[in-house]
Coordinates of C-alpha atoms in Angstrom, one line a residue:
X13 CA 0.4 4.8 -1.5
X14 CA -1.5 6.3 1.3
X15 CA -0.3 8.6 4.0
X16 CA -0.5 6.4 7.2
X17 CA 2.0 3.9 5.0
X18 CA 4.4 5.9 3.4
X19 CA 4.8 7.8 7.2
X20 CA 4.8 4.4 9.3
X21 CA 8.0 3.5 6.8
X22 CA 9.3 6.7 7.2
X23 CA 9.2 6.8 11.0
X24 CA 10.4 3.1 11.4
X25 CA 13.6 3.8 8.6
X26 CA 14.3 7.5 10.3
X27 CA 15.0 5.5 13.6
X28 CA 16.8 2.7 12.5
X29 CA 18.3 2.7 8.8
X30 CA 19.2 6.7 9.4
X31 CA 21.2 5.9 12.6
X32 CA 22.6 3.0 11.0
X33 CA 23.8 5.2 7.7
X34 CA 25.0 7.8 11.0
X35 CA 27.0 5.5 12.6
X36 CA 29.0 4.2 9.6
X37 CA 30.2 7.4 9.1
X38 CA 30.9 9.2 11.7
X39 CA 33.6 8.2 12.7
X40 CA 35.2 9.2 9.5
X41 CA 35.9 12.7 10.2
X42 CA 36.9 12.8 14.1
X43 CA 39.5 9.8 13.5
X44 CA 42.4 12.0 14.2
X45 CA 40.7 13.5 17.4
X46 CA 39.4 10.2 19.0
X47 CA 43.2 8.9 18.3
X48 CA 44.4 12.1 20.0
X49 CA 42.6 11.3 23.1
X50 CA 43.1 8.0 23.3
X51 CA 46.9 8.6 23.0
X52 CA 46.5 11.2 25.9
X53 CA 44.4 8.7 28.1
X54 CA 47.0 6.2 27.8
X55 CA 49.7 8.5 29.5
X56 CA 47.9 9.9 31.8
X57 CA 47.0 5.7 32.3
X58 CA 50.2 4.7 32.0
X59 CA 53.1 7.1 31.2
X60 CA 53.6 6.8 28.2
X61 CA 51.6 6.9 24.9
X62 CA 50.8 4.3 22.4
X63 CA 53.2 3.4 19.5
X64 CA 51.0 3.7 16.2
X65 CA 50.4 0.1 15.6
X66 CA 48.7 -0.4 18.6
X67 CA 46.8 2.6 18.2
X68 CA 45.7 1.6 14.6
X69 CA 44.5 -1.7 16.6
X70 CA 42.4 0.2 19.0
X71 CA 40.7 3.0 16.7
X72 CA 40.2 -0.1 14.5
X73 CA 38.1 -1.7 17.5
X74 CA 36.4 1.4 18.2
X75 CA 35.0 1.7 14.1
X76 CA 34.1 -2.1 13.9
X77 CA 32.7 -3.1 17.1
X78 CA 29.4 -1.5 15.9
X79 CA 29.4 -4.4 13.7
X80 CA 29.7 -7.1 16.5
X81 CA 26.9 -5.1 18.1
X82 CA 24.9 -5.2 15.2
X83 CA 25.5 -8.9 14.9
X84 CA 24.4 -10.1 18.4
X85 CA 21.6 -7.4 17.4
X86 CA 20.3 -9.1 14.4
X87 CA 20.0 -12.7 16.3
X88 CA 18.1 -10.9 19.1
X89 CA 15.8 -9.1 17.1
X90 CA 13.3 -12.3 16.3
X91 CA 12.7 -12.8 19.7
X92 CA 12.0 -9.2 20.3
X93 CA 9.3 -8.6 17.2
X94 CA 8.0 -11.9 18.0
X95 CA 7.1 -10.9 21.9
X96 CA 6.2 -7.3 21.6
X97 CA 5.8 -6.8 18.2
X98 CA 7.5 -4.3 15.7
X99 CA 6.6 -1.3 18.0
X100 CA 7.6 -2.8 21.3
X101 CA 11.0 -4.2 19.7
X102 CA 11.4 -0.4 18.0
X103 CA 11.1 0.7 22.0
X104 CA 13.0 -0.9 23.7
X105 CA 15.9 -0.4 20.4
X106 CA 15.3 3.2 20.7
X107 CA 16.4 2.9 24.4
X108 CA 19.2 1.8 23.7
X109 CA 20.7 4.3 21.7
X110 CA 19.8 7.0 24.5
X111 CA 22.0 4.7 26.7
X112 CA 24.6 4.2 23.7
X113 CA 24.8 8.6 23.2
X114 CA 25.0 9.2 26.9
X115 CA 28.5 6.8 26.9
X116 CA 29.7 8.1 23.9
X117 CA 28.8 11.5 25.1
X118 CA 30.6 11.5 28.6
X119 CA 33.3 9.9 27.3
X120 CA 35.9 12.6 27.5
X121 CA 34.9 14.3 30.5
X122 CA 35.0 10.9 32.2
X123 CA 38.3 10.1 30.5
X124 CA 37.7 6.7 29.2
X125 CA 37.8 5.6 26.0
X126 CA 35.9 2.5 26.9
X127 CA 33.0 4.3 27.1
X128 CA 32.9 5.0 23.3
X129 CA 34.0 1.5 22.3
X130 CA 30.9 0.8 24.4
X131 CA 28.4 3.1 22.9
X132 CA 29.6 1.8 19.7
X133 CA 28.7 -1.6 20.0
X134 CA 25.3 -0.7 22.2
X135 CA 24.5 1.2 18.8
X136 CA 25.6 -1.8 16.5
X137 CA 22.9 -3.8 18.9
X138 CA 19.7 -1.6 18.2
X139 CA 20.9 -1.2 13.9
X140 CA 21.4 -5.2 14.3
X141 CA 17.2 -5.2 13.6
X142 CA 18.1 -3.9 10.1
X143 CA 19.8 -7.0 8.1
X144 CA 17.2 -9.1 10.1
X145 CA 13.6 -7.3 9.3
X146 CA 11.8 -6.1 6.6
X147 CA 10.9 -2.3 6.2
X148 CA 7.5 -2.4 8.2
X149 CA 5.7 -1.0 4.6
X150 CA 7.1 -3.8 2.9
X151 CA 5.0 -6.2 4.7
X152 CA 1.5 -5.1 3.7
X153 CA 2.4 -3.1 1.1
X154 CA 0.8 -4.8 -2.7
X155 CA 3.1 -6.0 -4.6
X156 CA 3.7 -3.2 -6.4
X157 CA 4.9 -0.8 -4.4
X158 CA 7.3 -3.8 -2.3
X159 CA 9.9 -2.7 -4.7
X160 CA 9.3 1.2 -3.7
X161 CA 9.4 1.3 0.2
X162 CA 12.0 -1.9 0.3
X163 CA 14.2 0.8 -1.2
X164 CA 13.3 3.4 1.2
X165 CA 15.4 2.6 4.1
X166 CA 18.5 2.7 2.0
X167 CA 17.8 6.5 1.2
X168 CA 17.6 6.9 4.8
X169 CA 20.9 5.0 5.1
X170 CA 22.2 7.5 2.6
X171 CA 21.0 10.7 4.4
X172 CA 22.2 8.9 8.0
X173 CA 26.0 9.2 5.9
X174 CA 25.4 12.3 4.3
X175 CA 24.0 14.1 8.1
X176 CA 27.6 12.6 9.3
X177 CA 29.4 14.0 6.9
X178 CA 27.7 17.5 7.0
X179 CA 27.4 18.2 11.0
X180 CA 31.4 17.0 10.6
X181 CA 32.5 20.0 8.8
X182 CA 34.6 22.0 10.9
X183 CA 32.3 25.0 11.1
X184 CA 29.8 22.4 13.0
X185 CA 31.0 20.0 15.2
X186 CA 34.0 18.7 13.3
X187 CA 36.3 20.3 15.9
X188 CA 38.6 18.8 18.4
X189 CA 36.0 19.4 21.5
X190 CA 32.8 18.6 19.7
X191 CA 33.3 14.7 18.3
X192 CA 31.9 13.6 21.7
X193 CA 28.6 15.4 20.8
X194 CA 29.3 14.3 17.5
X195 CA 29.0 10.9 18.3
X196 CA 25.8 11.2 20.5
X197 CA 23.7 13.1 18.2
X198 CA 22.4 9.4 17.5
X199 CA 19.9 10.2 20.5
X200 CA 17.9 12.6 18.4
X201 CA 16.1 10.7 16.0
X202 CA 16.0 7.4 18.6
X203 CA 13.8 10.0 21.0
X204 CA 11.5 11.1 17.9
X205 CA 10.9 7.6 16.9
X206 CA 10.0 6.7 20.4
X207 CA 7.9 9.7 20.8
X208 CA 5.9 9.1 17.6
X209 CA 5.5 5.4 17.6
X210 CA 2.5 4.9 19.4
X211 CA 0.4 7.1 16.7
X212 CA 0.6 3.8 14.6
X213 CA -1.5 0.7 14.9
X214 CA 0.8 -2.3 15.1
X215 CA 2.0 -4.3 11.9
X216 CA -0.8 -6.2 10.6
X217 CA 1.0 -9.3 9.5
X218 CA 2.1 -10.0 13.3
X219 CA -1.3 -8.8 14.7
X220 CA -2.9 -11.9 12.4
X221 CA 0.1 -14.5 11.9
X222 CA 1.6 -13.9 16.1
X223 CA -1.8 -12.7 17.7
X224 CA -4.8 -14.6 15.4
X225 CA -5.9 -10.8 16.1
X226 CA -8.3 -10.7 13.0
X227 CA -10.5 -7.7 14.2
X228 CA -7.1 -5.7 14.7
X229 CA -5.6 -6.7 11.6
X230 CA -8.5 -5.3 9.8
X231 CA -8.6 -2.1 11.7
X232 CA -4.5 -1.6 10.3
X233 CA -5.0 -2.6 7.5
X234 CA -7.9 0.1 7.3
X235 CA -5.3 2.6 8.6
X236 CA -2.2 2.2 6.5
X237 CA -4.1 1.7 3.2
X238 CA -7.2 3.4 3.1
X239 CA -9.7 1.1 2.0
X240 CA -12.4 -0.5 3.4
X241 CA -11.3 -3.0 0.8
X242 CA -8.8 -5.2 2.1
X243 CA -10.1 -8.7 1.7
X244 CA -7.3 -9.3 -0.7
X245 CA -4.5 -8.8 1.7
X246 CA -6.3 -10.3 4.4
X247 CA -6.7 -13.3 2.3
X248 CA -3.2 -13.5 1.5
X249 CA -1.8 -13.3 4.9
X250 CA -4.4 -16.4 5.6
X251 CA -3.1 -18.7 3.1
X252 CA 0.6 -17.7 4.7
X253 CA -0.8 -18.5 8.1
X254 CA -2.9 -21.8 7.0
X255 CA 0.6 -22.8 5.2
X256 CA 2.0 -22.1 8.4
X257 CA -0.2 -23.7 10.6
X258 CA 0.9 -26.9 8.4
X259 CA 4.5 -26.4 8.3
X260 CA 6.7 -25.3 11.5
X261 CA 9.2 -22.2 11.5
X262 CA 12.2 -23.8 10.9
X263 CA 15.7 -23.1 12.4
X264 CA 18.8 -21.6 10.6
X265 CA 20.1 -25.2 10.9
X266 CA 17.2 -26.6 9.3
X267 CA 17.1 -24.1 6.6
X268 CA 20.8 -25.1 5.8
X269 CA 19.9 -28.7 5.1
X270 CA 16.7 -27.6 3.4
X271 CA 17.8 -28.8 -0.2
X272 CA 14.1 -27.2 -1.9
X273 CA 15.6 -23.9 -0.9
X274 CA 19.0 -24.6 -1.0
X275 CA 19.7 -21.8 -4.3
X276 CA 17.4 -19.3 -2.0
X277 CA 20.0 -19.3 0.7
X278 CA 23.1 -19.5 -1.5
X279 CA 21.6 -16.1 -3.1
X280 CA 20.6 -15.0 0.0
X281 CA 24.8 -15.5 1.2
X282 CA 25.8 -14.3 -1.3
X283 CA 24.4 -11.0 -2.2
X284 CA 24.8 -9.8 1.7
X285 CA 28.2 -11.1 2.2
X286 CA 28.7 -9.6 -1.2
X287 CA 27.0 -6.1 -0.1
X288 CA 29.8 -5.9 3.0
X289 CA 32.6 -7.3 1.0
X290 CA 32.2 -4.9 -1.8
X291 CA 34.2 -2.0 -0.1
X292 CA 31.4 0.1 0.5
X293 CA 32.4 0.0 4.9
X294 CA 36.2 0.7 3.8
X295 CA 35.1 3.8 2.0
X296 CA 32.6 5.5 4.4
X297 CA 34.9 4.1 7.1
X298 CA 38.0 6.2 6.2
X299 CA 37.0 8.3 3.5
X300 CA 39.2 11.2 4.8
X301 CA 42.0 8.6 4.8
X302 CA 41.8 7.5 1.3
X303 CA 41.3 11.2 -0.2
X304 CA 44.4 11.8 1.7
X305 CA 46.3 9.1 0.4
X306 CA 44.8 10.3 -2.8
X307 CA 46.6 13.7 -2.7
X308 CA 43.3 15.8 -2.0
X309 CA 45.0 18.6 0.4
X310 CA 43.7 18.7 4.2
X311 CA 41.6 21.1 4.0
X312 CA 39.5 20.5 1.1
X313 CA 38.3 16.8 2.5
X314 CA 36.1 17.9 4.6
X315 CA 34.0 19.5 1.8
X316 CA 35.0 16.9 -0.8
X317 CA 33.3 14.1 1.5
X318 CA 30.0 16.3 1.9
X319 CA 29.6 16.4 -2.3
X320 CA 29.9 12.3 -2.2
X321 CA 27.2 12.1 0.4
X322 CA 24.8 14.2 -1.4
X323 CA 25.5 12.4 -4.4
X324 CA 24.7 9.1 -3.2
X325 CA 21.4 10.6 -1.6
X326 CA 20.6 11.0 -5.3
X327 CA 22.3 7.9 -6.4
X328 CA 19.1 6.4 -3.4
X329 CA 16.3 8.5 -5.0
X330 CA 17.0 6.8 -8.6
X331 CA 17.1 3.4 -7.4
X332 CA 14.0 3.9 -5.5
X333 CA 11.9 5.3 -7.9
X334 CA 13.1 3.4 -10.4
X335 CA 12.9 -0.1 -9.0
X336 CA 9.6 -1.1 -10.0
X337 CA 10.1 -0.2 -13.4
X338 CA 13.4 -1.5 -14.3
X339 CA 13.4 -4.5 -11.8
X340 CA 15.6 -5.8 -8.7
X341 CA 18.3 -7.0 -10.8
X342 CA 19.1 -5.0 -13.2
X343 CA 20.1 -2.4 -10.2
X344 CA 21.9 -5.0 -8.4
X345 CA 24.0 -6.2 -11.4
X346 CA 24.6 -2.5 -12.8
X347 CA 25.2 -1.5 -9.1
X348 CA 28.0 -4.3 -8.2
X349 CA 29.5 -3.6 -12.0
X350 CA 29.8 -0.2 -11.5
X351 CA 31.6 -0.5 -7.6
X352 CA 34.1 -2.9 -9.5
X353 CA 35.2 -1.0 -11.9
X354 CA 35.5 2.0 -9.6
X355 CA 37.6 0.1 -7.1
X356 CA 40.1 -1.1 -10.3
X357 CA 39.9 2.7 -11.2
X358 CA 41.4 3.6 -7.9
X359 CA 43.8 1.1 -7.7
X360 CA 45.2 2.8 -11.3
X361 CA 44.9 6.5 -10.1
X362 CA 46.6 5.5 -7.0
X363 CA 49.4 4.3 -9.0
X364 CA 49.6 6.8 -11.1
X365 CA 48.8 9.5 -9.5
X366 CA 52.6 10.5 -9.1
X367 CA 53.3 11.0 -13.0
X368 CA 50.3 12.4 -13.3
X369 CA 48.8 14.5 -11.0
X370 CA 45.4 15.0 -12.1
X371 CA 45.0 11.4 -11.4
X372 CA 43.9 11.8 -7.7
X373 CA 40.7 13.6 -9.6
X374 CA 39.9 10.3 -11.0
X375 CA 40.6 8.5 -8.0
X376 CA 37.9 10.8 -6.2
X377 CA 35.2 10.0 -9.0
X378 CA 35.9 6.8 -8.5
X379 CA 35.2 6.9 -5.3
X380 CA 32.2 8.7 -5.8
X381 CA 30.9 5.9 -8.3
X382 CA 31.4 3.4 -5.8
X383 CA 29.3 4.9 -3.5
X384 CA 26.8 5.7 -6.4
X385 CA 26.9 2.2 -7.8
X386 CA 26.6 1.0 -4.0
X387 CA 23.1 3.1 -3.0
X388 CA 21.1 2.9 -6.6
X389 CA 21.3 -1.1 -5.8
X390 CA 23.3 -3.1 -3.2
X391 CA 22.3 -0.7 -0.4
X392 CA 18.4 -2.1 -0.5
X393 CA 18.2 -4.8 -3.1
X394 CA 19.6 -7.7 -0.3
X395 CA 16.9 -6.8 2.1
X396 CA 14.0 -6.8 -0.4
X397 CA 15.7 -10.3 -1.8
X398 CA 15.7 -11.4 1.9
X399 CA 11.7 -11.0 2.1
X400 CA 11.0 -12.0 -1.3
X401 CA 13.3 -14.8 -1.9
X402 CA 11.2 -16.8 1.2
X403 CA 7.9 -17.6 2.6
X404 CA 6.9 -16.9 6.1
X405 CA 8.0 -20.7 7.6
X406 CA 11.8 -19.9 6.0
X407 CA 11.9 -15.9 6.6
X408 CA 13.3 -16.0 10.0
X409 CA 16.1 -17.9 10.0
X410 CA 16.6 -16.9 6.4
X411 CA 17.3 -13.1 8.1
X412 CA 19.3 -14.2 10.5
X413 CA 22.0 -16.0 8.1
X414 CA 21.4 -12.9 5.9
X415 CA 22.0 -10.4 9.5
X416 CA 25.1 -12.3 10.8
X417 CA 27.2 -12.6 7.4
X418 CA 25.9 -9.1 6.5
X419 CA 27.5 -8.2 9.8
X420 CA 30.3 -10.2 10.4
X421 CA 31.6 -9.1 7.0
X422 CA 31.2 -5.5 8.4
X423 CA 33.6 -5.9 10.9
X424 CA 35.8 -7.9 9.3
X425 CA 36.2 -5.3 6.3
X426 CA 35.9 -2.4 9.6
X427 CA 39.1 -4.0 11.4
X428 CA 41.3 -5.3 8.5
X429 CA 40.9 -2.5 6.2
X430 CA 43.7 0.0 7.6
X431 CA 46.0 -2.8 8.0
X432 CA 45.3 -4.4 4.4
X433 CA 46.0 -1.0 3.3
X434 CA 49.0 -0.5 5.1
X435 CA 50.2 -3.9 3.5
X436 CA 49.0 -4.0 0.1
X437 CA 48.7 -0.2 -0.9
X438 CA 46.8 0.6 -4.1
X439 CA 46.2 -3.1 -4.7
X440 CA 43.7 -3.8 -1.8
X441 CA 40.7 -2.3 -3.8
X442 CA 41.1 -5.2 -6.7
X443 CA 40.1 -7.5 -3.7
X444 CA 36.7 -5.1 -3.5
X445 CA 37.0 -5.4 -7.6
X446 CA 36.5 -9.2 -8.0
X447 CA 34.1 -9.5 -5.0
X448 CA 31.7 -7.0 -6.7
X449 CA 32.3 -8.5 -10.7
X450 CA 31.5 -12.1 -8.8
X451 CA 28.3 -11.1 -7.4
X452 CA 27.1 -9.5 -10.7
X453 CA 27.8 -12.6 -12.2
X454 CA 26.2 -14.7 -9.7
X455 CA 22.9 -12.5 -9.9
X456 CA 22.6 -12.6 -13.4
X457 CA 23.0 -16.5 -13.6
X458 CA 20.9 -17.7 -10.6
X459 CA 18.4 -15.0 -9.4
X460 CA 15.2 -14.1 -10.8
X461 CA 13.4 -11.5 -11.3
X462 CA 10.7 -10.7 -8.2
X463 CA 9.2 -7.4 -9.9
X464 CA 5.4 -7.7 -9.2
X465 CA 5.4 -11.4 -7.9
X466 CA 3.8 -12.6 -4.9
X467 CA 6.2 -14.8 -2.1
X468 CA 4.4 -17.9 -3.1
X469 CA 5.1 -17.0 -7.0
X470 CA 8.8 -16.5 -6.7
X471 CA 9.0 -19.9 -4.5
X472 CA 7.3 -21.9 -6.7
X473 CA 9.5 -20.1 -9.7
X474 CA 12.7 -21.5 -7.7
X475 CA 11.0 -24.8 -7.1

């Protein structure tokens, strides 16, 4: 793995999966503040505050819009990486989120709470590019390592929650007049991405497969894996491009009615819907909410979150280096399996936790394993599935079906969640419970294992 790579990955996931990890959770910790001043915006608005269901409904808005964003995000992003490329798409993204901290960051002094419903969603646009595209290693990368940096975004996921969850304590800026900077720290690593970007060639799968660029593919090549040697990989991308050349990019519609891939797609629904429906959003979402509910006194949430983060920063390290010995699904199925029996474990501390008090103890570790479970596996495996489950014709569309459930499931568990909650009490998390056993089950039935397998070899092994 050579330098110019692993840092290309690195600089492309610090951007993009980081930020994303960021924005799930950071709203967590400021929820009471952002309601306080949108309660205090509506009087002044209005004269008179909003009752608590209404103000559920709009804080509920304000956490899953970045999911909408993401999802009009993640059918944009084709066009994008196909015109300028994966630098010129990273860009323009990273412009976005200067434009997304400035809302969020003016917000209060402006008095409108618009303005950080629409940050939210402008950040939700530029993380839309994750669910849709590859890590920019995994592309080039031998077969190998694809297993290794496919995984590395989702560390950088789990530092993005764990940064959230830190610069919230309230010796930083988890205070009442700091969540607006809070919220904008998102322009940070968006300007170091765009500021670094242009020390890297462009990817050289697009500069051959988009351009026909064969003298710049070489010289990428050359760069991010240094070795004169590349024939290999220059040979492989050509057999993609002459199958290409013979065979159109078809649409999402097309790939729907596809019946030779028609178990490629299914997985491919599946494990993303699966990823979103698992809980994961509910609990970085409102964590402080359900360690309340959970009996963990005020003060000591704050600090109980932190430990979770850095646990599941750990939880990331061991699926990633572990991946390409052990294989994609064994992490996936031991991943799901282990979220599913953590959400049936809350759902019994919950319930018990007023006979016995040291239950809400339980209910924390099991919150903690859900998270665990969630980064050593379903965090990265879908993406990697994604690439590897599909050749070049069917990987397009096959990301945008991926994108848009992976997505439209994040808002949907974003928005409902305090009101399932509210209606079901301890029981909601056996819905998370049989969504997660259900994948498991799936994956070990259908899906293969893609450890050290070329595209072509896993299509022809579903063929």
């Amino acid at each position: 793995l050579t330098f110019p790579l692993l840092s290309v990955t690195l600089l492309v996931s610090f951007g993009s999966s980081m930020l994303y990890g960021y924005n799930l959770a950071v709203v967590n910790s400021p929820a009471v503040h952002i309601k306080t001043f949108y309660n205090a915006t509506w009087s002044q608005r209005y004269g008179h505050g909003l009752a608590p269901g209404p103000l559920t409904l709009l804080y509920s808005l304000t956490v899953s819009i970045f999911a909408l964003g993401g999802l009009v995000g993640s059918l944009l992003v084709g066009v994008l990486v196909e015109q300028y490329g994966r630098n010129g798409a990273l860009s323009r993204s990273a412009l976005l989120v200067l434009l997304a901290g400035g809302f969020m960051g003016f917000s209060r002094e402006l008095g409108s709470p618009e303005m950080v419903i629409i940050g939210r969603s402008i950040t939700g646009l530029h993380s839309g590019r994750l669910c849709t595209e590859p890590s920019s290693g995994l592309k080039i990368a031998p077969k190998n390592l694809r297993g290794f940096l496919g995984l590395v975004p989702s560390i950088f996921i789990c530092l993005g929650v764990f940064s959230a969850q830190v610069l919230s304590l309230p010796e930083l800026l988890g205070k009442d007049r700091f969540w607006p900077l809070l919220l904008s720290v998102v322009v940070v690593p968006a300007s170091l991405q765009l500021l670094l970007l242009h020390c890297f060639p462009e990817s050289p799968r697009y500069l051959l497969i988009e351009r026909n660029d064969v003298c710049g593919t070489i010289k990428a090549l050359h760069r991010f894996l240094g070795t004169p040697h590349v024939e290999d990989v220059i040979e492989e991308m050509k057999e993609e491009q002459r199958s290409l050349s013979s065979m159109e990019t078809v649409s999402v519609w097309q790939l729907l009615q596809d019946r030779s891939v028609r178990w490629q797609t299914l997985s491919v629904v599946v494990v993303n819907a699966g990823m979103q429906l698992s809980g994961i959003d509910a609990i970085w979402f409102y964590t402080n909410t359900i360690f309340e509910n959970a009996g963990i006194p005020v003060s000591q949430i704050p600090y109980t979150t932190v430990g979770t983060g850095a646990i599941e920063v750990v939880a990331g390290l061991i699926g990633c280096f572990t991946i390409e010995k052990v294989g994609r699904r064994p992490l996936i199925i031991i991943g799901f399996c282990a979220m599913g029996i953590c959400s049936a474990g809350i759902t019994v501390s919950l319930l018990l936790q007023a006979a016995l008090p040291w239950m809400r103890y339980i209910g924390v570790a099991c919150v903690v394993g859900i998270i665990a479970g969630f980064c050593i596996g379903p965090a990265g495996v879908p993406f990697l599935m994604t690439a590897e489950l599909f050749t070049q014709s069917h990987r397009p569309a096959a990301y945008i079906v991926g994108g848009s459930l992976n997505w439209l499931c994040n808002f949907t568990i974003g928005f409902i969640f305090p009101f399932l909650q509210m209606s079901a009490g301890a029981f909601c998390y056996l819905v998370f419970c049989g969504v997660c056993l259900l994948v498991a089950l799936y994956v070990y039935l259908v899906i293969p294992e893609t450890k050290n397998k070329t595209f072509m070899e896993i299509s022809h092994i579903f063929a």
